Each structure stands twice: as C-alpha cells, then as structure tokens.
Coordinates of C-alpha atoms in Angstrom, one line a residue:
F1 CA -9.0 -10.3 -22.0
R2 CA -8.8 -13.7 -22.5
M3 CA -6.5 -13.5 -18.9
I4 CA -8.9 -12.1 -17.5
D5 CA -11.4 -14.8 -18.3
R6 CA -9.6 -17.5 -18.1
S7 CA -8.3 -16.9 -14.5
L8 CA -11.7 -16.0 -13.7
G9 CA -13.9 -18.1 -16.0
Q10 CA -17.0 -17.3 -18.4
R11 CA -19.5 -15.5 -16.7
S12 CA -21.7 -15.7 -19.8
K13 CA -22.4 -18.6 -22.1
S14 CA -25.0 -16.0 -24.7
V15 CA -25.1 -13.0 -24.6
G16 CA -24.2 -11.7 -21.7
Y17 CA -20.9 -9.6 -20.3
Q18 CA -17.8 -11.0 -19.7
Y19 CA -15.4 -10.1 -17.0
S20 CA -12.9 -9.0 -18.9
E21 CA -15.8 -7.0 -20.9
I22 CA -16.5 -5.2 -17.4
F23 CA -13.9 -4.4 -16.3
S24 CA -12.4 -2.9 -19.1
A25 CA -15.7 -1.2 -18.7
L26 CA -15.0 -0.1 -15.5
T27 CA -11.3 1.4 -16.1
M28 CA -12.9 3.3 -19.1
V29 CA -15.1 5.1 -16.1
Y30 CA -11.8 6.7 -15.0
F31 CA -9.8 6.8 -17.9
C32 CA -12.8 8.9 -19.2
S33 CA -12.5 11.6 -15.8
G34 CA -15.1 10.1 -14.4
D35 CA -15.5 9.2 -10.6
H36 CA -18.5 7.5 -10.0
L37 CA -19.4 3.8 -11.2
E38 CA -22.4 5.4 -11.7
D39 CA -20.3 7.5 -14.4
I40 CA -20.6 4.2 -17.5
T41 CA -23.8 5.5 -17.9
R42 CA -23.3 8.8 -19.7
L43 CA -19.9 8.0 -21.1
G44 CA -21.4 4.5 -22.8
Y45 CA -23.0 7.3 -25.5
D46 CA -19.4 8.3 -26.6
L47 CA -18.1 4.5 -25.8
R48 CA -20.2 2.5 -27.8
L49 CA -18.7 4.6 -31.1
C50 CA -15.9 2.2 -30.6
P51 CA -15.8 -0.4 -33.4
D52 CA -17.0 -3.5 -31.7
S53 CA -17.5 -1.9 -28.9
R54 CA -19.6 -3.8 -25.9
I55 CA -20.4 -1.6 -22.8
P56 CA -22.4 -2.8 -20.1
S57 CA -24.6 -1.1 -17.9
S58 CA -23.9 0.4 -14.5
D59 CA -25.6 -2.2 -13.0
T60 CA -24.4 -5.2 -14.6
I61 CA -20.7 -4.0 -13.7
A62 CA -22.3 -4.1 -10.1
R63 CA -23.2 -7.4 -10.7
G64 CA -20.2 -8.6 -12.2
L65 CA -18.0 -7.4 -9.8
K66 CA -20.1 -8.8 -6.6
E67 CA -20.0 -12.1 -8.2
L68 CA -16.3 -12.3 -7.8
A69 CA -16.3 -11.6 -3.7
E70 CA -15.1 -13.7 -1.1
E71 CA -16.4 -14.6 2.4
N72 CA -14.9 -12.8 5.1
I73 CA -12.8 -13.9 7.7
V74 CA -13.5 -12.8 11.0
H75 CA -10.5 -12.9 13.3
T76 CA -10.9 -12.6 17.6
S77 CA -8.2 -10.7 19.1
D78 CA -6.6 -11.8 23.1
S79 CA -9.6 -8.5 24.3
G80 CA -12.7 -10.6 22.8
N81 CA -13.3 -8.1 20.0
S82 CA -13.6 -9.3 16.6
Y83 CA -12.7 -8.2 13.3
A84 CA -13.7 -9.0 9.2
Y85 CA -10.8 -9.3 6.9
N86 CA -11.2 -10.0 3.2
V87 CA -8.1 -11.8 1.6
C88 CA -9.9 -11.7 -2.3
E89 CA -7.3 -14.4 -3.3
R90 CA -8.4 -15.2 -6.0
V91 CA -8.6 -11.6 -7.7
N92 CA -5.1 -10.5 -5.6
G93 CA -3.9 -13.3 -8.1
L94 CA -5.1 -12.0 -11.0
L95 CA -3.8 -8.5 -10.0
L96 CA -0.3 -9.9 -10.2
D97 CA -0.6 -12.3 -13.2
M98 CA -1.7 -9.0 -15.3
L99 CA 1.6 -6.8 -14.4
F100 CA 3.1 -10.0 -15.7
R101 CA 1.1 -9.7 -18.8
S102 CA 2.2 -6.1 -19.5
G103 CA 5.8 -6.5 -18.5
Q104 CA 6.1 -4.7 -15.5
L105 CA 6.9 -7.8 -13.4
T106 CA 9.0 -10.2 -15.2
G107 CA 10.3 -13.8 -13.2
G108 CA 13.7 -13.2 -12.2
Q109 CA 13.6 -9.8 -11.2
A110 CA 14.0 -7.9 -7.2
V111 CA 11.8 -5.4 -5.7
T112 CA 11.8 -3.2 -3.3
L113 CA 8.4 -3.7 -1.2
D114 CA 6.8 -1.0 0.0
F115 CA 3.4 -2.0 2.9
D116 CA 0.9 0.9 4.3
H117 CA -2.5 1.3 5.1
Q118 CA -4.9 3.3 4.0
F119 CA -8.2 4.4 5.9
I120 CA -11.0 4.4 3.1
E121 CA -13.4 7.1 5.1
T122 CA -17.2 6.2 3.7
E123 CA -20.7 5.0 5.4
K124 CA -21.2 1.2 4.2
Y125 CA -23.3 -0.5 5.8
D126 CA -20.7 -2.1 8.1
T127 CA -17.9 0.1 7.8
Q128 CA -17.1 0.6 11.7
Y129 CA -15.8 3.6 13.4
S130 CA -12.3 4.4 13.9
Y131 CA -9.5 5.7 15.8
K132 CA -9.6 7.8 12.3
K133 CA -13.2 9.4 13.7
A134 CA -14.9 8.2 11.2
R135 CA -16.5 5.0 10.1
G136 CA -14.4 3.6 6.8
Y137 CA -12.4 0.5 5.9
F138 CA -8.8 0.3 6.6
P139 CA -6.8 -2.1 3.4
G140 CA -3.6 -2.3 3.7
V141 CA -2.0 -2.3 0.9
A142 CA 1.4 -3.5 -1.1
T143 CA 3.4 -1.9 -3.6
V144 CA 6.0 -1.3 -5.8
G145 CA 7.4 1.8 -6.9
G146 CA 3.8 2.9 -8.5
L147 CA 2.5 -0.5 -9.0
I148 CA 0.1 -2.6 -6.9
V149 CA 0.7 -5.9 -6.5
G150 CA -1.2 -6.7 -3.2
V151 CA -4.6 -5.5 -1.4
E152 CA -6.6 -7.0 1.5
N153 CA -9.4 -5.2 3.2
R154 CA -9.8 -5.0 7.1
D155 CA -12.6 -3.0 10.0
G156 CA -11.7 0.3 10.0
N157 CA -11.4 -0.1 14.1
A158 CA -8.8 -2.9 13.4
N159 CA -5.5 -2.3 14.7
V160 CA -3.2 -2.3 12.1
R161 CA -0.7 -4.3 14.0
F162 CA -3.5 -7.4 14.3
R163 CA -2.6 -9.9 12.0
Q164 CA -0.4 -7.9 10.0
A165 CA 1.9 -10.9 9.4
E166 CA -0.6 -13.1 7.9
T167 CA -1.1 -10.0 5.1
L168 CA 2.0 -9.7 4.6
Q169 CA 3.0 -13.7 4.4
R170 CA 0.4 -14.2 1.9
I171 CA 1.7 -11.2 -0.7
F172 CA 5.1 -12.4 -0.1
N173 CA 3.5 -16.2 -1.3
R174 CA 2.2 -14.7 -4.2
L175 CA 5.3 -13.2 -5.0
E176 CA 7.7 -15.8 -4.4
E177 CA 5.2 -18.1 -6.4
R178 CA 5.7 -15.8 -9.2
S179 CA 9.5 -15.6 -8.6
I180 CA 9.6 -12.4 -7.3
T181 CA 12.2 -11.7 -5.3
V182 CA 11.5 -8.9 -2.2
A183 CA 15.2 -7.6 -2.0
H184 CA 13.6 -4.7 0.3
F185 CA 11.1 -4.0 2.0
R186 CA 10.0 -0.7 3.9
A187 CA 6.8 -0.3 6.3
D188 CA 6.3 2.3 9.1
C189 CA 5.8 1.9 12.7
G190 CA 2.8 0.0 12.3
S191 CA 4.8 -3.0 11.0
F192 CA 7.0 -2.5 14.1
S193 CA 6.2 -5.9 16.2
E194 CA 7.6 -9.1 17.0
D195 CA 5.8 -11.4 14.3
I196 CA 5.4 -8.7 12.3
V197 CA 9.2 -8.6 12.2
R198 CA 10.0 -12.3 12.0
T199 CA 7.6 -12.8 8.8
V200 CA 9.5 -10.1 6.7
F201 CA 12.9 -11.0 8.6
G202 CA 12.2 -14.8 6.6
H203 CA 10.9 -13.2 3.3
A204 CA 13.0 -9.9 2.6
L205 CA 16.9 -9.4 1.6
H206 CA 16.5 -6.4 3.8
F207 CA 13.8 -4.4 5.5
Y208 CA 13.2 -0.6 6.9
I209 CA 10.8 -0.1 9.2
R210 CA 10.4 2.1 11.8
A211 CA 10.3 2.2 15.4
S212 CA 7.9 3.0 17.7
N213 CA 9.7 5.5 20.4
C214 CA 10.5 3.4 23.7
R215 CA 11.2 4.6 26.9
S216 CA 14.0 2.6 28.1
R217 CA 15.2 3.2 24.7
L218 CA 15.4 7.0 25.0
A219 CA 17.8 6.9 28.3
E220 CA 20.5 5.1 26.4
L221 CA 19.9 7.3 23.1
E222 CA 20.4 10.2 25.4
S223 CA 23.8 9.1 27.5
Y224 CA 25.5 8.0 23.4
Q225 CA 28.7 10.5 23.1
G226 CA 29.4 8.9 19.3
W227 CA 26.8 10.9 16.9
K228 CA 27.8 11.7 13.6
D229 CA 27.3 14.6 12.0
V230 CA 24.8 14.8 8.6
E231 CA 22.4 17.2 6.6
I232 CA 19.6 15.0 5.1
N233 CA 17.2 16.9 2.5
H234 CA 18.6 20.0 4.3
V235 CA 17.5 19.6 7.6
K236 CA 20.7 18.8 10.2
M237 CA 20.9 15.9 12.1
Q238 CA 22.9 14.0 13.9
V239 CA 23.0 9.8 13.5
A240 CA 24.2 6.7 15.2
S241 CA 24.4 2.9 15.1
F242 CA 22.4 0.6 17.7
M243 CA 22.3 -3.5 18.6
F244 CA 18.3 -4.1 18.7
K245 CA 17.8 -6.0 21.9
E246 CA 13.8 -5.7 22.4
F247 CA 13.9 -8.9 20.5
M248 CA 15.5 -11.5 18.0
E249 CA 18.4 -10.8 19.6
D250 CA 20.0 -13.7 17.4
S251 CA 19.0 -12.2 14.2
H252 CA 21.6 -9.1 14.8
L253 CA 19.2 -6.9 14.0
R254 CA 20.5 -2.8 14.1
L255 CA 18.8 0.1 14.8
V256 CA 19.3 3.3 13.2
V257 CA 18.8 6.5 15.3
Q258 CA 18.5 10.2 14.4
R259 CA 18.4 13.1 16.5
T260 CA 17.0 16.6 15.8
E261 CA 17.5 19.1 18.1
V262 CA 14.5 21.2 19.2
K263 CA 15.0 24.8 18.4
P264 CA 14.1 26.8 21.7
E265 CA 11.3 29.6 21.0
E266 CA 12.2 33.3 20.5
G267 CA 12.6 34.4 23.4
E268 CA 12.4 31.3 25.4
M269 CA 15.5 29.2 28.1
D270 CA 16.0 26.5 27.9
L271 CA 17.6 24.8 31.6
F272 CA 18.0 21.5 31.1
G273 CA 20.7 21.9 27.8
K274 CA 19.6 20.9 24.3
R275 CA 16.8 18.6 23.7
Y276 CA 16.4 16.2 20.8
V277 CA 13.5 14.4 18.5
Y278 CA 15.0 10.6 18.3
R279 CA 13.6 8.5 15.4
A280 CA 15.0 4.9 14.6
I281 CA 14.5 2.5 11.5
L282 CA 15.4 -1.3 12.3
T283 CA 16.9 -3.1 9.5
D284 CA 19.3 -5.7 9.6
N285 CA 21.5 -4.3 7.0
W286 CA 24.4 -3.2 7.8
E287 CA 26.2 -2.8 5.3
K288 CA 24.7 1.0 4.0
S289 CA 25.7 3.4 6.2
E290 CA 23.3 5.5 8.9
E291 CA 22.5 8.5 6.2
E292 CA 21.8 5.8 3.0
V293 CA 19.4 3.9 6.0
I294 CA 17.5 7.4 6.5
R295 CA 17.7 8.5 2.9
F296 CA 16.4 4.8 1.7
Y297 CA 13.6 4.6 4.3
N298 CA 12.4 8.4 3.1
A299 CA 12.0 7.6 -0.4
R300 CA 8.7 5.5 0.7
G301 CA 7.2 8.4 0.8
A302 CA 7.0 8.0 -3.0
S303 CA 4.6 5.3 -2.9
E304 CA 2.1 7.2 -0.9
R305 CA 1.3 9.5 -3.5
N306 CA -0.1 6.1 -4.6
F307 CA -3.4 6.5 -2.2
D308 CA -3.7 9.8 -3.4
I309 CA -3.5 8.4 -7.0
Q310 CA -6.4 6.0 -6.4
N311 CA -8.2 8.3 -4.1
N312 CA -8.9 11.2 -6.6
D313 CA -8.1 9.5 -10.3
F314 CA -9.1 5.3 -9.7
G315 CA -13.0 6.1 -7.3
W316 CA -11.7 4.8 -4.1
K317 CA -13.4 8.4 -2.5
H318 CA -16.3 7.0 -3.5
L319 CA -16.4 3.2 -2.9
P320 CA -20.0 2.1 -4.5
F321 CA -20.8 -1.2 -2.7
S322 CA -22.4 -2.0 0.7
F323 CA -20.3 -5.0 1.8
M324 CA -16.5 -5.0 2.5
K325 CA -16.1 -8.4 0.3
E326 CA -17.2 -6.2 -2.9
N327 CA -15.8 -3.4 -1.9
A328 CA -12.7 -5.4 -1.8
V329 CA -13.1 -6.4 -5.7
F330 CA -13.7 -2.6 -6.5
L331 CA -10.6 -2.0 -4.8
L332 CA -8.6 -4.6 -6.8
V333 CA -9.9 -3.9 -10.3
T334 CA -9.9 -0.2 -9.7
A335 CA -6.0 -1.2 -9.0
M336 CA -5.7 -3.3 -12.1
A337 CA -7.0 0.1 -14.1
K338 CA -3.8 2.3 -12.0
N339 CA -1.8 -0.1 -13.1
F340 CA -2.6 -0.7 -16.9
F341 CA -2.6 3.3 -16.9
L342 CA 0.8 3.4 -15.9
Y343 CA 1.4 1.3 -18.6
L344 CA -0.4 3.4 -21.3
V345 CA 1.7 6.2 -20.4
E346 CA 4.8 5.3 -20.6
K347 CA 4.1 3.9 -24.1
L348 CA 2.3 7.4 -25.0
S349 CA 5.4 9.5 -23.4
R350 CA 7.3 7.4 -25.9
K351 CA 5.8 8.3 -29.2
G352 CA 5.8 11.5 -27.4
V353 CA 2.4 11.8 -27.7
G354 CA 0.7 15.3 -26.5
G355 CA 3.2 15.8 -23.6
I356 CA 2.3 13.0 -22.0
T357 CA 5.4 11.8 -19.7
P358 CA 5.6 8.1 -17.0
T359 CA 4.6 10.3 -13.9
S360 CA 1.5 12.3 -15.9
R361 CA -1.8 12.5 -13.8
M362 CA -5.0 11.3 -15.0
K363 CA -6.2 14.9 -15.4
R364 CA -3.3 16.0 -17.8
F365 CA -3.7 12.2 -19.6

C-alpha cells in the first residue's frame, strides 16, 4: 500500500480513499470471483466484515482509475491514417516496482521476455474496427513467464508492427533502469520487421522471432539438400539453418527453418512429388541446435495462457470505461492483481492450503 501511494501520490488528505485502497478493492472483485468492476457493490457487504476495512463504491473506484489516465499519443502512418496509442508510463513503472517489492523480480536478474498483442473485442466510444472483424483495442503485452511486465493500449485497427519498435524500446528501458537483463526475447511474426529487429538486437542478448514467409526465400529452401530429420512434440519434420540476408547482413543473423511434409488426401496422387510447409525463426543464437531453437521458441505458447487468464479471471473481457486511456489504466491495475495472485498462490502452495498449487486458476482459489 505504501508503495502505491508513494508512487502515485496522496489522492485524498481527508477521509477519502487513497489509490492503494482503490487498487485493493478492484483486486478483491476478482479474488472473490467477480467479473465486473460493479460487482464490488454486492461483494462489499462481506468485505466490510474484515477489521479496519475501507471498501469504496464502484463509482469511487472508477473515478480513481480515471484520474490516473494519461493522454493518448496519435501517430500518422505514411498512408495518412492516424492511430492512437496509450503508454501510461507512470502506472507501467509502478507495475514493475510492485514486482520488485514482492520479490517476483530482482535486480541483476536475467529473464526471458515474451511480447505479443491481444485483441480485446469491446464496443466502446473510441474503439476501431479491426481485421479481426470486430471493434476493440489491440494492446501490446510483455510478459516474463506468468508475470505481466508491460502493457500499452492501442487502436484495434493499428497494424501490429506500426510503432512497435517504440513500444519495445520503452519496455526495455523500464527493465534496464531496474537492472533487469533480457537474456532471451521471443515474439511472433507480428514483430518481424527491420526496425523492430534492430531494437530487439540492441537490447536482448538473444532473440527468437517468427519470420514471415517469403516467395524468394522459398526457392532457396526447396533447392537445399542438407535437411536433418528430427521429431518435436511427436511431429516428424526436417530442419536446417541459413544465413539471413534480407536485412542487417552485418549482424550475422540465423534463420532456423523447419519443414513438414504435406500428406495427400486419401485416394489422391501428388503429381509433383513431396510438398512441404515451411516455418522459420529468425535468431542471433548460433549456439543452440535447430531443434533446441524450435523447442525454446515453441515454449512461448505458455505465455499466451496469460491472455486467457486476464480475459476470464481478471476482467479484460469486461472493460469498464468508454475511452482507451482510461481502459489502459484498468488493464494495468488488473495486471498487477494477476501478478499478486501468482505471488499469493505460490505462498499458499508452500503451506499446503486447500490443494492450491502455483498454477491454480482463480476458480480453484
């Protein structure tokens, strides 16, 4: 509580609620199986039974979160389209500081950082229509394992690569200011562009980014004869490494490629020989084998579980506000709640409480 109020300042000098009390009440909504901010109304009757408790109303929680909103930044693309982003720098910094306070992150630590975008379908006043065929927001989210370490909200119609390098630069800066080293960075093909790769290359010790398919590259892959057979997750495939030459040639980047044979349908005959599906990972790591690179990259799938948890356990499916900048604060505060939940269930699992394990979901808790 002291860290929250020290970081964000004193909200009230009289009997009003401080930001720490507002954050705590919002957290309790989800810890008591609520779905919406307004559920504090019915939950408050029980929560007020706790000694010395001060439970604000849903209107007070909403006002407190809105007070922390920062103005959007609007960028214009080369084609003349404008897209809004919300950095919410102050609350993003607090998100990390709270992880340090709980001991979930420590100075001098080397981490694996995953980055992805999560489309949140919602009908709000300023949401935009997305290629997902719905209106919503498209925040970029950085995670370390199950911990959320950065969130920046953005328009639902913005291309995921547009200005992503600046988002990543801010995330790297916050971590480095707190003496956290990014040993490995992983992202999908939404991060495959020269400006993004250059930014990541300048901060992470190693990176692994899914490369987009390219017709000119396909000819080289099909003519290559040095494929090695491996089996990963019960799938037989062939793998190989190539020098990456599309950009940053002086950086000695490596393209790890896997190909999987496409089997013809029963009764069909393939007149053109074997056909393959090719998938590639761009990396600067030449020490790992192709199989090790692929397995390590595939492990980022566990980080995508964070979106399911945030959507279903911490309110991301039910954003409370009409505007992006206010919902950006909500995304971050509920991310803090999720991080604290991981801290709590880890402590409870050590005590053997109620069959709780470090991977328990909110329903079991």
